[in-house]
Amino acid sequence: QSVLTQPPSASGFPGQRVTISCSGSTSNIGRNFVYWYQQLAGAAPKLLLHRNDERPSGVPDRFSGSKSGTSASLVISGLQSEDESLYFCASWDDILTGPMFGGGTKLTVL
Amino acid sequence: QVQLQESGPGLVQPSQTLSLTCSVSGVSITNGIYYWSWIRQYPERGLEWIGYVYYGGRAYLNPSLKSRLSMSMDTSKNQFSLRLSSVTAADTAVYYCARLVATTFPFYVDSWGQGTLVSVSS
């Protein structure tokens, strides 16, 4: 089960900036990179950010990330209707010896 | 472009064994920079890493599932598989196969299959 904590929901109007948080511990976020995934309804998750703040090819620069201590954030600037999706964070956990995931945040564009 | 596709029964009876296969295209599962993983997503959205396997057949399994779990690879078919025994309703979830990038540690998931819903019910 998820041990990275995310708010279950977030919302914003088109054009606004939205921040989604992800909280972990010293065995995961505190020592390792954070990754963010976007999961559109009925689709497979897609890698959105890796190594805390790096965007894979094709991901708009409206998406950015940061990490501090045992927490991380995903920021979406200039919110668009197509950003309405489920977002979840992940980080390698040294105790589990595998990836740990957040519970996911459902973003609604108002 | 890698593609992963899960296959297997959508309904499993309690106490039976859940078996899933992931067919991989676009890359050989013997490519040493990738490991091959299973992840499941519960109805309430939570995700759980199940385990991963890599060329050579070694598997790393989630300790909470290890006693019921086995994973294997079939390099001739470019597939890898999952077997979870003694299932209960708590194992009902969408099961994803995924690719782990293992060029540097720690590893991370960069590609996912579409997922397959497995329900445990009589």
Tab-separated table of C-alpha atoms in Angstrom:
chain	number	residue	atom	x	y	z
A	1	GLN	CA	0.000	0.000	0.000
A	2	SER	CA	1.021	3.605	-0.615
A	3	VAL	CA	3.191	5.214	2.034
A	4	LEU	CA	3.897	8.429	0.177
A	5	THR	CA	1.171	10.862	1.189
A	6	GLN	CA	-0.637	12.998	-1.345
A	7	PRO	CA	-3.824	15.061	-1.032
A	8	PRO	CA	-6.679	13.087	-2.628
A	9	SER	CA	-7.842	16.020	-4.709
A	10	ALA	CA	-6.821	19.409	-6.092
A	11	SER	CA	-8.463	21.888	-8.399
A	12	GLY	CA	-7.899	25.124	-10.280
A	13	PHE	CA	-9.218	27.322	-13.043
A	14	PRO	CA	-7.676	27.421	-16.504
A	15	GLY	CA	-4.542	29.533	-16.506
A	16	GLN	CA	-3.947	29.146	-12.770
A	17	ARG	CA	-1.032	27.509	-11.018
A	18	VAL	CA	-1.628	24.357	-8.999
A	19	THR	CA	0.721	22.599	-6.580
A	20	ILE	CA	0.443	18.932	-5.583
A	21	SER	CA	2.451	17.763	-2.596
A	22	CYS	CA	4.004	14.390	-1.820
A	23	SER	CA	5.312	13.523	1.621
A	24	GLY	CA	7.542	10.582	2.455
A	25	SER	CA	10.340	9.610	4.808
A	26	THR	CA	14.104	9.313	5.071
A	27	SER	CA	14.076	5.849	3.493
A	28	ASN	CA	12.522	7.109	0.267
A	29	ILE	CA	12.198	10.795	-0.677
A	30	GLY	CA	14.783	11.804	1.912
A	31	ARG	CA	17.490	9.802	0.127
A	32	ASN	CA	16.268	9.229	-3.425
A	33	PHE	CA	14.840	10.993	-6.432
A	34	VAL	CA	11.129	11.663	-6.833
A	35	TYR	CA	9.178	10.796	-9.955
A	36	TRP	CA	5.754	12.034	-11.039
A	37	TYR	CA	3.247	10.241	-13.239
A	38	GLN	CA	0.097	11.391	-14.974
A	39	GLN	CA	-2.751	8.929	-15.430
A	40	LEU	CA	-5.555	10.082	-17.684
A	41	ALA	CA	-8.902	8.362	-17.250
A	42	GLY	CA	-8.783	4.831	-18.598
A	43	ALA	CA	-5.149	5.121	-19.661
A	44	ALA	CA	-1.807	3.784	-18.491
A	45	PRO	CA	0.290	6.041	-16.251
A	46	LYS	CA	2.779	8.223	-18.098
A	47	LEU	CA	6.098	9.452	-16.731
A	48	LEU	CA	5.806	13.215	-16.232
A	49	LEU	CA	8.945	14.120	-14.284
A	50	HIS	CA	12.040	12.155	-13.310
A	51	ARG	CA	14.933	12.885	-10.984
A	52	ASN	CA	12.794	15.405	-9.057
A	53	ASP	CA	12.430	17.993	-11.785
A	54	GLU	CA	13.523	16.673	-15.194
A	55	ARG	CA	10.979	16.472	-17.982
A	56	PRO	CA	11.096	13.611	-20.487
A	57	SER	CA	10.893	14.593	-24.110
A	58	GLY	CA	7.417	15.825	-25.030
A	59	VAL	CA	6.324	16.969	-21.576
A	60	PRO	CA	5.421	20.678	-21.602
A	61	ASP	CA	7.482	23.044	-19.455
A	62	ARG	CA	4.272	23.972	-17.622
A	63	PHE	CA	5.077	20.962	-15.464
A	64	SER	CA	7.838	21.374	-12.907
A	65	GLY	CA	8.943	19.673	-9.727
A	66	SER	CA	10.952	20.239	-6.607
A	67	LYS	CA	12.128	18.343	-3.560
A	68	SER	CA	13.076	19.408	-0.070
A	69	GLY	CA	13.943	16.994	2.696
A	70	THR	CA	11.313	14.262	2.768
A	71	SER	CA	8.740	16.135	0.681
A	72	ALA	CA	8.286	16.958	-2.966
A	73	SER	CA	5.937	19.043	-5.079
A	74	LEU	CA	4.563	19.005	-8.589
A	75	VAL	CA	3.644	22.417	-9.973
A	76	ILE	CA	1.438	22.884	-12.994
A	77	SER	CA	1.495	26.429	-14.361
A	78	GLY	CA	-0.994	27.806	-16.866
A	79	LEU	CA	-3.495	25.074	-16.105
A	80	GLN	CA	-5.282	23.629	-19.137
A	81	SER	CA	-8.401	21.496	-19.401
A	82	GLU	CA	-6.390	18.536	-20.684
A	83	ASP	CA	-4.417	18.536	-17.426
A	84	GLU	CA	-7.436	17.077	-15.642
A	85	SER	CA	-6.038	13.752	-14.534
A	86	LEU	CA	-4.777	11.615	-11.677
A	87	TYR	CA	-1.233	12.469	-10.596
A	88	PHE	CA	0.913	10.334	-8.372
A	89	CYS	CA	4.428	10.511	-7.033
A	90	ALA	CA	6.967	7.755	-6.555
A	91	SER	CA	10.370	7.283	-4.991
A	92	TRP	CA	12.673	4.338	-4.465
A	93	ASP	CA	12.449	3.031	-0.917
A	94	ASP	CA	15.673	1.660	0.540
A	95	ILE	CA	13.865	-0.550	3.072
A	96	LEU	CA	11.399	-2.016	0.576
A	97	THR	CA	14.150	-2.231	-2.069
A	98	GLY	CA	11.583	-1.180	-4.592
A	99	PRO	CA	9.583	1.838	-5.715
A	100	MET	CA	7.096	3.381	-3.300
A	101	PHE	CA	4.070	5.240	-4.635
A	102	GLY	CA	1.727	7.933	-3.468
A	103	GLY	CA	-2.022	7.432	-3.293
A	104	GLY	CA	-2.646	9.798	-6.165
A	105	THR	CA	-4.181	13.264	-6.455
A	106	LYS	CA	-7.177	13.811	-8.699
A	107	LEU	CA	-6.809	17.205	-10.376
A	108	THR	CA	-9.991	18.888	-11.538
A	109	VAL	CA	-9.894	21.837	-13.914
A	110	LEU	CA	-12.864	23.995	-13.005
B	1	GLN	CA	9.022	2.729	-28.507
B	2	VAL	CA	8.424	0.006	-25.947
B	3	GLN	CA	4.977	-1.473	-25.554
B	4	LEU	CA	3.837	-3.709	-22.710
B	5	GLN	CA	0.616	-5.699	-22.689
B	6	GLU	CA	-0.797	-7.689	-19.809
B	7	SER	CA	-2.853	-10.840	-20.334
B	8	GLY	CA	-4.570	-13.297	-18.056
B	9	PRO	CA	-7.919	-14.149	-16.478
B	10	GLY	CA	-9.997	-11.290	-15.131
B	11	LEU	CA	-11.609	-13.421	-12.456
B	12	VAL	CA	-9.873	-15.719	-10.002
B	13	GLN	CA	-11.508	-17.744	-7.267
B	14	PRO	CA	-10.401	-17.250	-3.656
B	15	SER	CA	-7.514	-19.517	-2.593
B	16	GLN	CA	-6.540	-20.095	-6.232
B	17	THR	CA	-3.467	-18.829	-8.097
B	18	LEU	CA	-3.460	-15.619	-10.103
B	19	SER	CA	-1.308	-15.871	-13.238
B	20	LEU	CA	-0.515	-12.957	-15.525
B	21	THR	CA	1.806	-12.542	-18.470
B	22	CYS	CA	3.308	-9.379	-19.906
B	23	SER	CA	4.224	-9.329	-23.578
B	24	VAL	CA	6.914	-6.820	-24.443
B	25	SER	CA	7.584	-5.329	-27.867
B	26	GLY	CA	10.048	-2.728	-29.033
B	27	VAL	CA	12.882	-3.911	-26.793
B	28	SER	CA	14.334	-7.242	-25.772
B	29	ILE	CA	13.736	-8.224	-22.161
B	30	THR	CA	17.334	-9.454	-22.174
B	31	ASN	CA	18.511	-5.843	-22.519
B	32	GLY	CA	20.549	-5.376	-19.371
B	33	ILE	CA	19.603	-1.757	-18.735
B	34	TYR	CA	15.983	-2.644	-18.015
B	35	TYR	CA	14.321	-4.670	-15.319
B	36	TRP	CA	10.736	-5.880	-15.598
B	37	SER	CA	8.205	-5.176	-12.930
B	38	TRP	CA	4.657	-5.757	-11.744
B	39	ILE	CA	2.672	-3.076	-9.929
B	40	ARG	CA	-0.937	-3.161	-8.819
B	41	GLN	CA	-3.467	-0.413	-8.247
B	42	TYR	CA	-6.267	-0.860	-5.764
B	43	PRO	CA	-9.821	0.396	-6.358
B	44	GLU	CA	-9.161	3.252	-3.960
B	45	ARG	CA	-6.219	4.296	-6.210
B	46	GLY	CA	-3.289	3.215	-4.042
B	47	LEU	CA	-0.371	1.663	-5.916
B	48	GLU	CA	1.768	-1.195	-4.658
B	49	TRP	CA	5.018	-2.486	-6.122
B	50	ILE	CA	4.846	-6.274	-6.447
B	51	GLY	CA	8.322	-7.154	-7.664
B	52	TYR	CA	10.732	-7.146	-10.558
B	53	VAL	CA	12.753	-9.646	-12.529
B	54	TYR	CA	15.676	-9.246	-14.866
B	55	TYR	CA	17.674	-11.224	-17.386
B	56	GLY	CA	19.314	-14.076	-15.593
B	57	GLY	CA	16.043	-14.872	-13.884
B	58	ARG	CA	16.750	-13.196	-10.566
B	59	ALA	CA	13.694	-11.669	-8.964
B	60	TYR	CA	13.252	-9.106	-6.205
B	61	LEU	CA	9.863	-9.424	-4.546
B	62	ASN	CA	7.854	-7.228	-2.205
B	63	PRO	CA	8.450	-8.775	1.237
B	64	SER	CA	4.738	-8.555	2.044
B	65	LEU	CA	3.934	-10.829	-0.901
B	66	LYS	CA	7.075	-12.916	-1.120
B	67	SER	CA	5.635	-16.091	0.437
B	68	ARG	CA	2.884	-16.262	-2.223
B	69	LEU	CA	4.695	-14.787	-5.198
B	70	SER	CA	6.885	-15.952	-8.042
B	71	MET	CA	8.058	-14.182	-11.171
B	72	SER	CA	9.728	-15.536	-14.279
B	73	MET	CA	10.885	-14.615	-17.768
B	74	ASP	CA	10.451	-16.364	-21.128
B	75	THR	CA	13.104	-14.826	-23.345
B	76	SER	CA	12.034	-16.876	-26.393
B	77	LYS	CA	8.658	-15.098	-26.321
B	78	ASN	CA	9.919	-11.789	-24.890
B	79	GLN	CA	7.493	-12.154	-22.003
B	80	PHE	CA	7.619	-12.130	-18.240
B	81	SER	CA	5.087	-13.538	-15.819
B	82	LEU	CA	3.622	-13.305	-12.365
B	83	ARG	CA	2.090	-16.012	-10.197
B	84	LEU	CA	0.395	-15.115	-6.925
B	85	SER	CA	-0.993	-18.008	-4.913
B	86	SER	CA	-3.710	-18.274	-2.260
B	87	VAL	CA	-5.447	-15.117	-3.414
B	88	THR	CA	-8.142	-13.347	-1.412
B	89	ALA	CA	-10.456	-10.424	-2.115
B	90	ALA	CA	-7.640	-8.144	-0.944
B	91	ASP	CA	-5.744	-9.068	-4.109
B	92	THR	CA	-8.446	-7.530	-6.309
B	93	ALA	CA	-6.736	-4.758	-8.253
B	94	VAL	CA	-5.623	-3.524	-11.637
B	95	TYR	CA	-2.319	-5.217	-12.369
B	96	TYR	CA	0.254	-3.352	-14.459
B	97	CYS	CA	3.428	-4.617	-15.967
B	98	ALA	CA	6.082	-1.961	-16.238
B	99	ARG	CA	9.664	-1.325	-17.279
B	100	LEU	CA	12.264	-0.263	-14.742
B	101	VAL	CA	15.237	1.759	-15.943
B	102	ALA	CA	18.231	0.204	-14.261
B	103	THR	CA	21.127	2.150	-15.767
B	104	THR	CA	21.861	3.780	-12.425
B	105	PHE	CA	20.579	3.156	-8.934
B	106	PRO	CA	17.919	3.805	-7.781
B	107	PHE	CA	15.778	2.431	-10.546
B	108	TYR	CA	12.554	3.992	-11.761
B	109	VAL	CA	9.529	3.093	-13.864
B	110	ASP	CA	9.474	4.774	-17.266
B	111	SER	CA	6.857	2.738	-19.145
B	112	TRP	CA	3.652	0.978	-18.159
B	113	GLY	CA	1.239	-1.446	-19.748
B	114	GLN	CA	-2.450	-0.586	-20.026
B	115	GLY	CA	-3.264	-2.654	-16.958
B	116	THR	CA	-5.637	-5.547	-16.461
B	117	LEU	CA	-8.324	-5.787	-13.803
B	118	VAL	CA	-8.220	-8.953	-11.747
B	119	SER	CA	-11.122	-9.635	-9.422
B	120	VAL	CA	-10.962	-12.299	-6.741
B	121	SER	CA	-14.411	-13.672	-6.154
B	122	SER	CA	-16.329	-16.908	-6.069
